[in-house]
């Protein structure tokens, strides 16, 4: 199904739910039964074929041709039984008992009694900054489900006791009453059909092919049709937490989780990985998380993270509503203001010994899982430091080398002041685009006016940099908005530059792979950076690269990267390519293809990279 069609079906389901919630739920229930009817129909047909063979054989009419009927009937029956017996895997985590967390289990029992919910069969703690509740049926898709509550230890580090309990009340709210049970059943069914579709992908039989075609049609429509139900269930679970602990507590918890989650991604994890420069062996993150998550985030970062989350719209690939929608559903007059930060942690829900043991286990597991990546990243850090030191020892540096020095210094320490190298580069080459961009970013917090002036200069240097300059200027002027006319002018510039940028991307995407291509223009150090990044992906057996000229931007550095992925199917190759596009250290946009899809790496001007 095309994404536009899926989005349309999601919007229709939301409209149906808003117009008549009961009727919508009945429609979802009927449509969900269609998948079960297919599976049961296959089972009945398989049994009928086997019964027919048995009847013919018992009456003395056995023929060799009946073997094919036996195989068909057996295949139908086996596939159906496997579908109904499809076991959902329990969530990962360390199970804990009431003796290990008496206050936690006491709080969960109070929540259970307040909402008259089912019992929690297992409580687990993992190393994620999250909490969730998962239902696992006892016999495949059938039987009474067991409820597994998963709590992330970092979440307990970050939130005070009442806010942590509000989050757990939200998760428990998914199990409330009849509506909660129905929503949980729909969720399990969605997961089951997705898992079954994945299993059928590796089955080449005729029966599997027929089921694969059916579920290729049915599964995305079922997900889209039940989407509004899943999103509405999130609102209902929020109301449970609001009823038990108050709207203010739930609002503060949602904001604090959003801000500290953004801080983890953009600040903590880069800082933790940079520790590889000083430590040859991996360092576990839990003890640092315990200390740092309890500290209030830097106010400017917190405000920026909240602003971004507040403007973010709900997406069709996530059933959770956006932060603003959730908070306004709790308090219609909610303000876009920072929360008061948690004064202590919710670790008191666990015994001290249990909390320390869990931290030690998670640290040991993280060290084991990331040992190879830690070693590779340490090599990168040491290589960058050596290159930075070599540049520092040079007395006469070119503008490009000044820019390289600034970038290497920031990679090694994002807090370092890099304005000096950028000013030095611009003293020698006033229109140096990369130096202008770097200096504009370096000044955006300390001198907004000068950063905006640099964006203006960069915009005037030529069309190659207008989109970046306009986007940077709009970002500066929107926080806070104190010059509406200037912001309006820059927004218009951004719209015009974005149209040209989109045209360039269409040209890059739609043209033949090797048309208008030329040998790569990467420096030795840039090539080394790319090779080290690709080596982290064990699925890549080989790689080749070249440059591509884009008609809309003939001066733009664009790249084509061809990968040899011998053990990846089409879906896995596409997923890896999308991941690499976002993170590869290349000085321009990049398209990624694979040898398996008809691209011959022996064709000039592709240059081989020494990956293995």
GROMACS .gro file of C-alpha atoms in nm, residues 29-45 80 84 193 214-215 218:
model
   23
   29UNK     CA    1  -1.404  -0.561   1.558
   30UNK     CA    2  -1.563  -0.696   1.240
   31UNK     CA    3  -1.262  -0.612   1.027
   32UNK     CA    4  -1.024  -0.766   1.280
   33UNK     CA    5  -1.220  -1.091   1.261
   34UNK     CA    6  -1.147  -1.111   0.888
   35UNK     CA    7  -0.787  -1.217   0.958
   36UNK     CA    8  -0.904  -1.491   1.192
   37UNK     CA    9  -1.164  -1.604   0.936
   38UNK     CA   10  -0.889  -1.641   0.675
   39UNK     CA   11  -0.677  -1.850   0.909
   40UNK     CA   12  -0.969  -2.064   1.026
   41UNK     CA   13  -1.093  -2.097   0.668
   42UNK     CA   14  -0.754  -2.233   0.564
   43UNK     CA   15  -0.767  -2.477   0.856
   44UNK     CA   16  -1.119  -2.598   0.765
   45UNK     CA   17  -1.021  -2.637   0.399
   80UNK     CA   18  -0.322  -2.222   1.006
   84UNK     CA   19  -0.302  -1.938   1.567
  193UNK     CA   20  -0.053  -1.040   1.184
  214UNK     CA   21  -0.394  -1.179   0.151
  215UNK     CA   22  -0.203  -1.031   0.444
  218UNK     CA   23  -0.521  -0.696   0.479
   0.00000   0.00000   0.00000
